[in-house]
Coordinates of C-alpha atoms in Angstrom, one line a residue:
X1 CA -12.7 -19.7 4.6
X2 CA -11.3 -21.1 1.9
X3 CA -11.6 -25.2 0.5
X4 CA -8.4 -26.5 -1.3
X5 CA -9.2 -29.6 -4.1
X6 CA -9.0 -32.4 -1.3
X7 CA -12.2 -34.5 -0.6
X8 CA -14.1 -32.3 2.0
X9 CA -16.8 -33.4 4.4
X10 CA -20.4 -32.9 4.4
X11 CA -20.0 -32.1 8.2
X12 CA -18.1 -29.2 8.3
X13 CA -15.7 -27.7 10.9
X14 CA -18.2 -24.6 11.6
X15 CA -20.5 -27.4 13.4
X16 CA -17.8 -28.1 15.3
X17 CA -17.0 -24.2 16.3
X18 CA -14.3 -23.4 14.3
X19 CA -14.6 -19.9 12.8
X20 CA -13.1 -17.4 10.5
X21 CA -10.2 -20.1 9.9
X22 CA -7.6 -19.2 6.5
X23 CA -7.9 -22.6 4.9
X24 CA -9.2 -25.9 5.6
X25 CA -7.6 -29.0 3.9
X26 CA -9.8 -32.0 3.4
X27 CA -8.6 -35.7 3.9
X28 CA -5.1 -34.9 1.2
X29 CA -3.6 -37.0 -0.1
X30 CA 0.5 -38.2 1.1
X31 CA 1.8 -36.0 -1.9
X32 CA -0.1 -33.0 -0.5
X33 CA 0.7 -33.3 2.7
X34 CA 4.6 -33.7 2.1
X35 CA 4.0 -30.6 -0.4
X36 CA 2.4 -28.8 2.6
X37 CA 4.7 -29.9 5.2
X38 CA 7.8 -29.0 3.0
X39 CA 6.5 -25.4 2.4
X40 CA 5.4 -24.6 5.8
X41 CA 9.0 -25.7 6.7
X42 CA 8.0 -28.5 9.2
X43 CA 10.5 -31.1 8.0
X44 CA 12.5 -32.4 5.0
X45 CA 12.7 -35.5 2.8
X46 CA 15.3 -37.5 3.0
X47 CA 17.1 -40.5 0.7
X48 CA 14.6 -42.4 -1.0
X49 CA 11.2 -40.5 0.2
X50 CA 10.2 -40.4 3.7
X51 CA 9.8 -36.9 5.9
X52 CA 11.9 -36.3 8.6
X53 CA 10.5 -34.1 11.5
X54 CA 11.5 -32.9 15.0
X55 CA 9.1 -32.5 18.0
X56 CA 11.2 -30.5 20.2
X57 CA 11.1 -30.9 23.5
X58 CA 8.2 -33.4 24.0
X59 CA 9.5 -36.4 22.1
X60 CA 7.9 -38.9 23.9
X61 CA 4.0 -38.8 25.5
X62 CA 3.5 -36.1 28.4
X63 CA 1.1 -38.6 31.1
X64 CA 1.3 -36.1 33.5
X65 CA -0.4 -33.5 30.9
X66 CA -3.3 -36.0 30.0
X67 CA -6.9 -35.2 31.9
X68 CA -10.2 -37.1 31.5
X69 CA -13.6 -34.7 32.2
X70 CA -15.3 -35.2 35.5
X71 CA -18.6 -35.1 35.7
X72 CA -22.0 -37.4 35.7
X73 CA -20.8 -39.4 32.5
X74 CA -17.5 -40.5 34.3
X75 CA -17.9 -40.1 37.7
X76 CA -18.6 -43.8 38.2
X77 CA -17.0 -45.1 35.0
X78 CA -13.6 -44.1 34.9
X79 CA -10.5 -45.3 37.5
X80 CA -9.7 -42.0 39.4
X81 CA -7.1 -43.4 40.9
X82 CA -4.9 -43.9 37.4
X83 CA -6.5 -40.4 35.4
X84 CA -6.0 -36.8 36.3
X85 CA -9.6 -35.1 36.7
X86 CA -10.2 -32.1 35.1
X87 CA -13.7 -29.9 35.4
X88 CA -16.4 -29.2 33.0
X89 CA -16.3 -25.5 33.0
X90 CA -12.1 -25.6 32.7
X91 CA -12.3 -27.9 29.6
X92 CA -15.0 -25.2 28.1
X93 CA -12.3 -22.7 29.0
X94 CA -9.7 -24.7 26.8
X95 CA -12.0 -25.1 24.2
X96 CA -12.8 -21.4 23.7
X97 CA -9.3 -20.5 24.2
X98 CA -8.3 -23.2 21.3
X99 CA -11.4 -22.3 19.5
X100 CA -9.9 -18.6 19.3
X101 CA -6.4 -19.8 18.5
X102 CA -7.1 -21.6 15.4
X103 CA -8.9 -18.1 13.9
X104 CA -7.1 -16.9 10.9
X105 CA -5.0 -20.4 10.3
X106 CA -4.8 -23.1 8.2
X107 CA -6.2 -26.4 9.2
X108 CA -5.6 -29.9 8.0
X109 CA -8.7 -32.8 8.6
X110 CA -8.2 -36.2 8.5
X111 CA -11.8 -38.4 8.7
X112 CA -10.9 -41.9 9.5
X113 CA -12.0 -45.2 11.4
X114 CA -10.4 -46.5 14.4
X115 CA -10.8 -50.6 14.5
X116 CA -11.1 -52.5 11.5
X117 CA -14.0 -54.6 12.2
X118 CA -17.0 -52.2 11.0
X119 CA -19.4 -53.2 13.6
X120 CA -17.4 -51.9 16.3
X121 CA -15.4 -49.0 14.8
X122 CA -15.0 -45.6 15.8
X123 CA -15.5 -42.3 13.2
X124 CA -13.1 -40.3 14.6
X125 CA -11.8 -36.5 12.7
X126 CA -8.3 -35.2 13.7
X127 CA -7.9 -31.9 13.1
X128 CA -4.2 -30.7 12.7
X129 CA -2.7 -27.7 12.7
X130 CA 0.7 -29.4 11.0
X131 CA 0.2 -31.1 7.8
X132 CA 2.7 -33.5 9.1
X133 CA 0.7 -34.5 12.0
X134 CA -2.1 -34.9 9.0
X135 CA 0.1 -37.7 7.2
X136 CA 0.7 -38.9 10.4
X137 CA -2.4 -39.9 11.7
X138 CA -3.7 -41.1 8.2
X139 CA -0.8 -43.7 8.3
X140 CA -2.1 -45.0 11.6
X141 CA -5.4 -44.9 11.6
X142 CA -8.0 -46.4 8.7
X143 CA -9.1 -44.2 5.5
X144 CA -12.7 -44.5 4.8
X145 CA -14.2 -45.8 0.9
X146 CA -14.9 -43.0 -1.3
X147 CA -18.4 -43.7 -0.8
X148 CA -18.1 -43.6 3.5
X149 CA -16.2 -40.4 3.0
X150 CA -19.2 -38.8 1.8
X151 CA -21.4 -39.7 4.3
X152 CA -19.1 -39.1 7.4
X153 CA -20.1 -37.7 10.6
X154 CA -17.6 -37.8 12.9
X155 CA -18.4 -39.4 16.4
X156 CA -15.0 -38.3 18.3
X157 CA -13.3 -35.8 17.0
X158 CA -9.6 -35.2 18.3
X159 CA -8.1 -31.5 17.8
X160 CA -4.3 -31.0 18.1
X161 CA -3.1 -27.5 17.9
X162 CA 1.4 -28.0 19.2
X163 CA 1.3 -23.8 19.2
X164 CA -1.2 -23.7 21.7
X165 CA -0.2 -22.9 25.0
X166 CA -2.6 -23.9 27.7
X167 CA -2.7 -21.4 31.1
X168 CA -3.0 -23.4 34.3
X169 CA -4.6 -21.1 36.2
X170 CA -7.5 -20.8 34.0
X171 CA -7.7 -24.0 32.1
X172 CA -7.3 -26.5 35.4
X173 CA -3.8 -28.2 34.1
X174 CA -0.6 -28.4 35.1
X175 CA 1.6 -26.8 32.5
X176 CA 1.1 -25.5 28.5
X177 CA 1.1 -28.5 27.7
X178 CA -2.4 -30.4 27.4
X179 CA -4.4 -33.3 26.5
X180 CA -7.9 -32.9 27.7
X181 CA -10.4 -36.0 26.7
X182 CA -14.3 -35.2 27.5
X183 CA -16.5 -38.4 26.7
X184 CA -19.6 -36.1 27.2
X185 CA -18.5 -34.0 24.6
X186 CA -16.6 -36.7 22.3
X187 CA -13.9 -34.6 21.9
X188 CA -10.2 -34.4 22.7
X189 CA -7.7 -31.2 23.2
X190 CA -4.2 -31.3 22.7
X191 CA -2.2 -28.0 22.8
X192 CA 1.6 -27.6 23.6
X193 CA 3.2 -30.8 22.1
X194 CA 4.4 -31.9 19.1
X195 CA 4.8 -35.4 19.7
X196 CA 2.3 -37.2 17.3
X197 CA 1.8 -40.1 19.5
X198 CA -0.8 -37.6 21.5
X199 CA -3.4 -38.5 18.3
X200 CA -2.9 -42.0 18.2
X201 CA -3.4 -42.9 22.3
X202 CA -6.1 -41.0 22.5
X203 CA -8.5 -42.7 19.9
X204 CA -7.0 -45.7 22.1
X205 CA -8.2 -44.3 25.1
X206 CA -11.4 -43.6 23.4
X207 CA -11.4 -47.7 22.4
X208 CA -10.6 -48.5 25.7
X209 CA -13.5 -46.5 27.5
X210 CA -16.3 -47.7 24.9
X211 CA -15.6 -51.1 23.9
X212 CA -16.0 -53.2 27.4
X213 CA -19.5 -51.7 27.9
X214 CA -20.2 -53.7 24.7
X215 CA -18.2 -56.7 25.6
X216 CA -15.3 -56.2 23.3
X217 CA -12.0 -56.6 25.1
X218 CA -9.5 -53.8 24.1
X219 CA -5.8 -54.5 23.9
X220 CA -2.7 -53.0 24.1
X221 CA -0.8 -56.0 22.3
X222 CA 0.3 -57.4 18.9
X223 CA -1.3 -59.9 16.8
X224 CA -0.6 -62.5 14.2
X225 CA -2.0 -65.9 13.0
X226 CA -0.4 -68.6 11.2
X227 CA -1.4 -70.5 8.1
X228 CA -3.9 -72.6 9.6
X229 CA -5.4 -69.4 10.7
X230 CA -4.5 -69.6 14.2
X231 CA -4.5 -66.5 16.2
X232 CA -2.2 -65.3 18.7
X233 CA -2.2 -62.0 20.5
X234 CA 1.1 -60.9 22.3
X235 CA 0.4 -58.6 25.7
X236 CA 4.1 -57.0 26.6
X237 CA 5.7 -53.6 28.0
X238 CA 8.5 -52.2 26.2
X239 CA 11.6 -54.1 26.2
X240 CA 9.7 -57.5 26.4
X241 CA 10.1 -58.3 22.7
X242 CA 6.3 -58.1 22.1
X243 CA 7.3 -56.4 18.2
X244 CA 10.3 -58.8 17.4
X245 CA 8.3 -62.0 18.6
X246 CA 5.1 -61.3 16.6
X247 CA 7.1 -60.4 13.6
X248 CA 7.8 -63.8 11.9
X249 CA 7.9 -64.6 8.6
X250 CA 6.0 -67.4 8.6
X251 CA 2.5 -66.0 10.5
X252 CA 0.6 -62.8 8.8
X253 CA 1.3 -60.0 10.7
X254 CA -2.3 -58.5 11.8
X255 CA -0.9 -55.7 13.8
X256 CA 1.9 -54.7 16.1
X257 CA 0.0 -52.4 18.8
X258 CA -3.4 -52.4 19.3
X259 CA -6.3 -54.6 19.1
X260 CA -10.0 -55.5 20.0
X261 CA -11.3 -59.0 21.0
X262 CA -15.1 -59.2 19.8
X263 CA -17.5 -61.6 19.2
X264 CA -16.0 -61.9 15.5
X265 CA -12.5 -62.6 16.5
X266 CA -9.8 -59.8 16.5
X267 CA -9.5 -57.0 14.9
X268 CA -6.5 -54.2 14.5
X269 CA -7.9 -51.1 16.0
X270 CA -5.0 -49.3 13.9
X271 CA -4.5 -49.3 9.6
X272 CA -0.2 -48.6 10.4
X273 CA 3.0 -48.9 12.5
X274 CA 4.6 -46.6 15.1
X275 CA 8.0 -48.3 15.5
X276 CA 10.8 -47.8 17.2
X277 CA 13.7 -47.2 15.1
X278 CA 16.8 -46.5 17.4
X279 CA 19.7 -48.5 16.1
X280 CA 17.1 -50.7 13.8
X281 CA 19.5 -53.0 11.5
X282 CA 19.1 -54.1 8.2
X283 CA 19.9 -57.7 9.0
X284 CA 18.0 -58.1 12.3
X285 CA 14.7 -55.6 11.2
X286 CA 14.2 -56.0 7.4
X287 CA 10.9 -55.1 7.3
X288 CA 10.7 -52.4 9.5
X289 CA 14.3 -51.2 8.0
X290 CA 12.8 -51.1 4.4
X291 CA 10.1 -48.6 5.7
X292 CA 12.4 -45.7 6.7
X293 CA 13.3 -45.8 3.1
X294 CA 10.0 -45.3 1.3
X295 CA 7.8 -42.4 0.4
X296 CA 5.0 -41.9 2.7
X297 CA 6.8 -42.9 6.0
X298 CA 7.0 -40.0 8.8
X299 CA 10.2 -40.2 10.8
X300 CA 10.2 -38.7 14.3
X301 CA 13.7 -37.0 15.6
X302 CA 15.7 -39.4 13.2
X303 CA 19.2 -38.1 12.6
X304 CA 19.6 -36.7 9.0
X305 CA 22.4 -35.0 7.2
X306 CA 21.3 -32.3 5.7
X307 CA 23.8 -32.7 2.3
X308 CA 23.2 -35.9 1.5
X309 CA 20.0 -37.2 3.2
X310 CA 21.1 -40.0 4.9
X311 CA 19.8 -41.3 7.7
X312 CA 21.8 -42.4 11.1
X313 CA 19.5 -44.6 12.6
X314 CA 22.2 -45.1 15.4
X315 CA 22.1 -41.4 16.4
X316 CA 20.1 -40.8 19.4
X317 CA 21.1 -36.6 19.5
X318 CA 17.2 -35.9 19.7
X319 CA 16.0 -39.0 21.7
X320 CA 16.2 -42.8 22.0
X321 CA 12.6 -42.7 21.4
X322 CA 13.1 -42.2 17.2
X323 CA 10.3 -43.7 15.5
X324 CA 8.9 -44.0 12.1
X325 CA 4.8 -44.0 11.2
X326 CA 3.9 -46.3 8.0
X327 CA 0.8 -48.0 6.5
X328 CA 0.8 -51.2 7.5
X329 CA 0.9 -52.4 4.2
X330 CA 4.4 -51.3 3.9
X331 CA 5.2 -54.4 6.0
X332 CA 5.1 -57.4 3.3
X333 CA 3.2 -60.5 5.3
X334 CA 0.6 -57.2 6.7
X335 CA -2.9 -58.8 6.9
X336 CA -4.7 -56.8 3.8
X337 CA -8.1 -56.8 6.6
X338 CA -6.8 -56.0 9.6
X339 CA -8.7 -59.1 11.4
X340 CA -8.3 -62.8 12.5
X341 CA -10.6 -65.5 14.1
X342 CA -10.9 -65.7 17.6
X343 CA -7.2 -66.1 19.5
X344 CA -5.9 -70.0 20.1
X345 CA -2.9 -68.3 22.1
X346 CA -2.7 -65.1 23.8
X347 CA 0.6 -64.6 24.9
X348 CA 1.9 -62.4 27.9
X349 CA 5.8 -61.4 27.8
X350 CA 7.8 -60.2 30.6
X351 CA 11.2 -59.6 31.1
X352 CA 12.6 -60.8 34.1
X353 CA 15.7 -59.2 35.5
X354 CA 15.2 -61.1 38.6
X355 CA 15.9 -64.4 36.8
X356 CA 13.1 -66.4 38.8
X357 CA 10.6 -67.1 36.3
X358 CA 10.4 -69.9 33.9
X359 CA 11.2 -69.4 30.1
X360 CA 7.6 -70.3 29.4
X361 CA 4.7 -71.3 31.5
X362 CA 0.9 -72.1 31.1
X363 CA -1.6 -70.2 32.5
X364 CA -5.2 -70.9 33.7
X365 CA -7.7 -68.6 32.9
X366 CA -7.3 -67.4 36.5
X367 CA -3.8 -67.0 36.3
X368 CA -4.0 -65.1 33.0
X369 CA -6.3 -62.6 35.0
X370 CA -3.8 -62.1 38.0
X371 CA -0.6 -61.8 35.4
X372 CA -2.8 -59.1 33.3
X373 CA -3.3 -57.4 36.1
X374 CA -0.4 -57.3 37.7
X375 CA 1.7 -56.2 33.9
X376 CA 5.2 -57.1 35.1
X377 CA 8.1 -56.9 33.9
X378 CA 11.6 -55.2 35.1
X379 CA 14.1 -52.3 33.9
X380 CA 17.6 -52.7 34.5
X381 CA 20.5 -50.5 35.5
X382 CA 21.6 -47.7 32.5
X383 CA 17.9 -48.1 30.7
X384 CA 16.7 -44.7 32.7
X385 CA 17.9 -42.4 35.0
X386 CA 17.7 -43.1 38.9
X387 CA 18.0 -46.7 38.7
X388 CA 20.6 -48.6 40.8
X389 CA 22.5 -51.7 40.8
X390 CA 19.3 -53.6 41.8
X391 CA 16.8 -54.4 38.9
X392 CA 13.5 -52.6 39.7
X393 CA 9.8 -54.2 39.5
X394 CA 7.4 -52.6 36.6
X395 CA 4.3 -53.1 37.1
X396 CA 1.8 -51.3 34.4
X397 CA -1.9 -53.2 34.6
X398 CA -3.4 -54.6 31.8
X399 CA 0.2 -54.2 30.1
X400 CA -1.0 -50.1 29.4
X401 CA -2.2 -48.6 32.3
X402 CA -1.6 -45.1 31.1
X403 CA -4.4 -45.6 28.9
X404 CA -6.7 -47.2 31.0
X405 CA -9.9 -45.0 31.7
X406 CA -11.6 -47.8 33.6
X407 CA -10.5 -49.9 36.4
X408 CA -8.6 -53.0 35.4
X409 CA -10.6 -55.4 36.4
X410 CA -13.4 -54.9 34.1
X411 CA -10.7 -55.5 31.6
X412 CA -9.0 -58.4 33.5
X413 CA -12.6 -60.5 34.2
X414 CA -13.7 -59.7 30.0
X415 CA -10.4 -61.0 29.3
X416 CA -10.4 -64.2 31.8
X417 CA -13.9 -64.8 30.1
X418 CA -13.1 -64.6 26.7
X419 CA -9.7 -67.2 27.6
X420 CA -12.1 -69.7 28.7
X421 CA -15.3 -69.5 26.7
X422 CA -13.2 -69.8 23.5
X423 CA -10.5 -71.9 24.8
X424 CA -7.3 -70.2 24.3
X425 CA -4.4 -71.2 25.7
X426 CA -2.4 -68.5 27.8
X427 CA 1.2 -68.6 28.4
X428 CA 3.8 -66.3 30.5
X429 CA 6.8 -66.0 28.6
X430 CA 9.7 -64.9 30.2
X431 CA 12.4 -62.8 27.7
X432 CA 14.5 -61.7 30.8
X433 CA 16.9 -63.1 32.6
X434 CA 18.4 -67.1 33.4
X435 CA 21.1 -68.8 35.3
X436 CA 21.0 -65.5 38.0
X437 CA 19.4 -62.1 38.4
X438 CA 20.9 -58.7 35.5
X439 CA 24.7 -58.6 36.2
X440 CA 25.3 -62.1 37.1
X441 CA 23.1 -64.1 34.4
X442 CA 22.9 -63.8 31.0
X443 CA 19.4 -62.9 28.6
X444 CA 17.0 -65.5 28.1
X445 CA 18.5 -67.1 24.4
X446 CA 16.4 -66.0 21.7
X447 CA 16.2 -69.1 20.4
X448 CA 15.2 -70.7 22.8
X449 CA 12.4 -68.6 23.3
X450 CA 11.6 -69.0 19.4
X451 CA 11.5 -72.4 20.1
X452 CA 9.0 -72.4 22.9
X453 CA 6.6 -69.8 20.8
X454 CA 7.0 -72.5 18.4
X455 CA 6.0 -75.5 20.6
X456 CA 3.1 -73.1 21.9
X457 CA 2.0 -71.9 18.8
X458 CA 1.9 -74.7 16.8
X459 CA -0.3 -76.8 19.7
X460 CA 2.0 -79.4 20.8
X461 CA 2.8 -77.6 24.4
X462 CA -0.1 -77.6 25.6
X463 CA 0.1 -81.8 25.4
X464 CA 3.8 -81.6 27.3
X465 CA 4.2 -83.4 30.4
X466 CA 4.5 -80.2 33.0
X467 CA 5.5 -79.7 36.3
X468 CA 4.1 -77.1 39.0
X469 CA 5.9 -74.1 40.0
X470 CA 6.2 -74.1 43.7
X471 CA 6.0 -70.6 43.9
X472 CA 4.2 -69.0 41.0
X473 CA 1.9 -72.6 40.9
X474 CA 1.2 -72.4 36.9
X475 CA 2.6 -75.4 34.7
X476 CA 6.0 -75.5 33.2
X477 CA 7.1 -77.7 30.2
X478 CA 9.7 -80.3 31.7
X479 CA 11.1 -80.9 28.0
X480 CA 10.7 -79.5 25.1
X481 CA 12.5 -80.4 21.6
X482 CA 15.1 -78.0 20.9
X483 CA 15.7 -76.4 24.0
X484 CA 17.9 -77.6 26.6
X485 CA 15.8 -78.6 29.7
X486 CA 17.9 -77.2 32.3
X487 CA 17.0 -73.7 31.3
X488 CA 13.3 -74.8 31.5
X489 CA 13.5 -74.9 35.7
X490 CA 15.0 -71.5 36.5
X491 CA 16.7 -72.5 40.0
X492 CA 18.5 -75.4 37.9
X493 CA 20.3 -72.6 36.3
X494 CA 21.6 -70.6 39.3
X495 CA 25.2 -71.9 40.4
X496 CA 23.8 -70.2 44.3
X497 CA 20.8 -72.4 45.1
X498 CA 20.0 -70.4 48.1
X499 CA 20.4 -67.1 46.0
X500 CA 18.0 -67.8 43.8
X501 CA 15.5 -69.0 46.6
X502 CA 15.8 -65.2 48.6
X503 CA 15.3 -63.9 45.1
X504 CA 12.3 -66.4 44.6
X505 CA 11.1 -64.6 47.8
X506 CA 11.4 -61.2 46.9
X507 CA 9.7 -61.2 43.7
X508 CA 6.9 -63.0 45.3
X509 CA 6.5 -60.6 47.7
X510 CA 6.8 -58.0 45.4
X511 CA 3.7 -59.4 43.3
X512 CA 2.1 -59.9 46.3
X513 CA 2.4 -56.2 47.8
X514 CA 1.4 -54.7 43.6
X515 CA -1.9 -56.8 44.0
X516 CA -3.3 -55.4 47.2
X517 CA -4.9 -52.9 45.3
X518 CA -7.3 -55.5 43.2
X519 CA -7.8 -57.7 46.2
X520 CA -11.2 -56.4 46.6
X521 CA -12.2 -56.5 43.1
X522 CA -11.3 -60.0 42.3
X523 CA -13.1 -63.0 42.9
X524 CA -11.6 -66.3 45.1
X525 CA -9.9 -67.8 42.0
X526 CA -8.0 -65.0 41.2
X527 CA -6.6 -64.5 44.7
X528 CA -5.5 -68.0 44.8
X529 CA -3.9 -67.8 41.5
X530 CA -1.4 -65.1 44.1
X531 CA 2.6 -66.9 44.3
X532 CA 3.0 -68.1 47.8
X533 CA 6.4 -67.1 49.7
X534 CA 8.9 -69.6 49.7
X535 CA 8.6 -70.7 53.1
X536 CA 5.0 -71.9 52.2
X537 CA 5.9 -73.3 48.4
X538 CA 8.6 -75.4 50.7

């Protein structure tokens, strides 16, 4: 086995069970790693420095691929109803099986910390068979001192081998594609994909199964704070805004996807960006623009010509899922530490194709619990195959329940605690839909939902006189300064009255029939915080 002049571990790869490998390469450096990539023929640079790859066919995550180890660990720990089980003696299978496919190649290890705040990070080594995946994974994650590097003993260790082909029949998964997490073993095995993505969800996974035993909240959500050092967290599915609304200027941007809530405040679980870059503008997007065009950035099934190098950011040939990977730090108003005091907003987003829900409302702690549960939001006609004329309910729980090892409502009662025992203020902020349901309204104004962030963020909402929602029953500003107050009462914007009402009803119901599945899990107070159907709102 041969060492090449990168910064090699203590803890080597033969404790681990990797044998009679060609090479191993140590924690290299971005120049090494493009070298690496270009010569193995795994991508291409492009105009002014950053390394343009393709996945192939997997360019988005495969959920239905992803497994979590049964046995006494996680019998009791993990939500069976939301994770695939796979046995013991099959993972053994797929580790011996990847074990003997790595024999005879090159390797690529990355050590590196997952959260920023040290007493609740993760060591965590992903071992690559790409060298792009390798640059990859070091642009999300955290890089250890010189001096931790030395000293590193991985707890996790993540190994993602694309040319691996996994056999159902003998390895207890569903196609050649797999990724196989075993908390008894910390370890994670991800064959048949190429999609980097795999890496970074499953040290969130990982997060997400080992902080609430210790009372630390973990978030899918972004996170800035302002300049009197006011946090706020932004929960949101995709399509909500949750990137463009914690991107401002004028707040330090602590991170854009996932976070930890601890007794120190937050912290960024993540040291870079995974942004979607399909038709990303210049004008709208500077910051994230300016990172497709710098050394260091990995773009995924971006559009290049091959003469001259350009990018066509527009082009969706490969996917509409193009993305690029950065260090935060390529982001100018980045948070250099990755963490913030404890939040004074969290902030759920939701877009609303319905057109029932307020612009902006304010939750209790109660509330915040029964909307973080229930993760709505809706897709629309033309956003995915399958969909009609009708918009149709989302409802992920927790705002990421593909990553969700336990069940939600140990998540949804740390987070309702944490609301009230530090005071935060929680608001629903609706991005969707006004003046009538997709196809007959129009898109919530931005700036009028800049304008109620604003108001929220900067304190004086809270003190607004507020009304109660007869069906929803949280608070809803009756004015606020800048926005027009019509659009602050969603049935005031409807020309049909009565539409809006049966619609009103629907989505009730809707919420309703999603939240059958917590009822038993939840206390009094969260049941009440339930919408009532409009004939007993009336």
């Amino acid at each position: 086995m041969s060492h090449d002049n990168g910064h090699p571990s203590a803890f080597g790869l033969d404790k681990q069970g990797f044998r009679n490998l060609k090479a191993v390469h140590w924690n290299l450096e971005p120049s090494a790693l493009y070298e690496a990539a270009i010569a193995r023929g795994e991508g291409h640079v492009a105009k002014n420095g950053p390394i343009v790859v393709l996945t192939g066919q997997h360019t988005g995550r495969s959920a239905s691929d992803k497994f979590v180890v049964r046995d006494d660990l996680t019998e009791n720990t993990i939500w069976w109803d939301n994770n695939k089980a796979m046995t013991p003696a099959h993972f053994e299978a797929l580790y011996h099986a990847m074990m003997s496919y790595a024999q005879g190649r090159e390797l690529f290890v990355q050590d590196l910390f997952g959260g920023a705040d040290s007493s609740h990070r993760l060591s965590v080594r992903v071992v690559t068979e790409f060298a792009w995946h390798s640059l990859f994974i070091q642009n999300l994650l955290i890089q250890p001192t010189t001096g931790e590097r030395a000293d590193f003993a991985p707890e996790y260790t993540i190994v993602d081998l694309p040319g691996f082909s996994a056999d159902p029949a003998v390895h207890g998964c569903k196609t050649g594609t797999v990724i196989a997490v075993n908390f008894a073993r910390k370890l994670v095995l991800i064959g048949g994909t190429s999609y980097a993505g795999e890496m970074k969800k499953s040290v969130f996974t990982i997060l997400n199964y080992l902080l609430p035993a210790k009372r630390v909240m973990p978030m899918h959500c972004s996170a800035n704070v302002g300049h009197s050092r006011d946090t706020a967290i932004f929960f949101g599915l995709s399509g909500t805004g949750k990137t463009t609304l914690s991107a401002d200027a004028s707040r330090t941007l602590v991170g854009d996807d996932e976070h930890g809530w601890s007794e120190n405040g937050v912290f960024n679980f993540e040291g870079g960006c995974y942004a979607k870059v399909i038709r990303l503008s210049r004008e709208a997007e500077p910051e994230i623009y300016s990172t497709t065009e710098r050394f260091g950035t990995v773009l995924e099934n971006v559009v290049m010509d091959p003469v001259t190098r350009e990018l066509d950011l527009d082009d969706a040939r490969y996917t509409e899922n193009t993305r690029a990977a950065y260090p935060i730090d390529f982001i100018p108003n980045a948070s250099s530490t990755g963490t913030a005091g404890h939040p004074k907003n969290v902030i759920m987003l939701t877009a609303d194709a319905f057109g029932v829900l307020p612009p902006i409302s304010k939750l209790t702690p109660s509330q915040a619990m029964y909307h973080f549960l229930s993760g709505f939001t809706a897709k629309v006609a033309g956003t995915e195959k399958g969909l009609g004329n009708e918009p149709q309910p989302t409802f992920s729980t927790c705002f990421g329940a593909p990553f969700m090892p336990r069940h939600p409502t140990e998540y949804g009662n740390l987070l309702r605690d944490l609301i009230a025992e530090h005071g935060a203020d929680c608001w629903l902020v609706n991005t969707g839909w006004t003046g009538g349901a997709f196809g007959v309204g129009r898109r919530m104004p931005i700036k009028a939902t800049r304008a109620l962030l604003a108001a929220a963020l900067d304190g004086s909402l809270a003190h607004a006189e507020m009304r109660i929602d007869p069906h929803f029953k949280f608070r809803v500003p009756v004015s606020v300064p800048g926005v027009e107050s019509r659009i602050l009462n969603p049935r005031e914007t409807w020309t049909d009255k009565a539409a809006y009402d049966a619609q009103a009803k629907k989505l009730v119901a809707m919420f309703r029939e999603n939240f059958k599945t917590f009822e038993k899990h939840v206390g009094k107070d969260v049941l009440e915080a339930a919408p009532v159907l409009a004939e007993a709102a009336e």
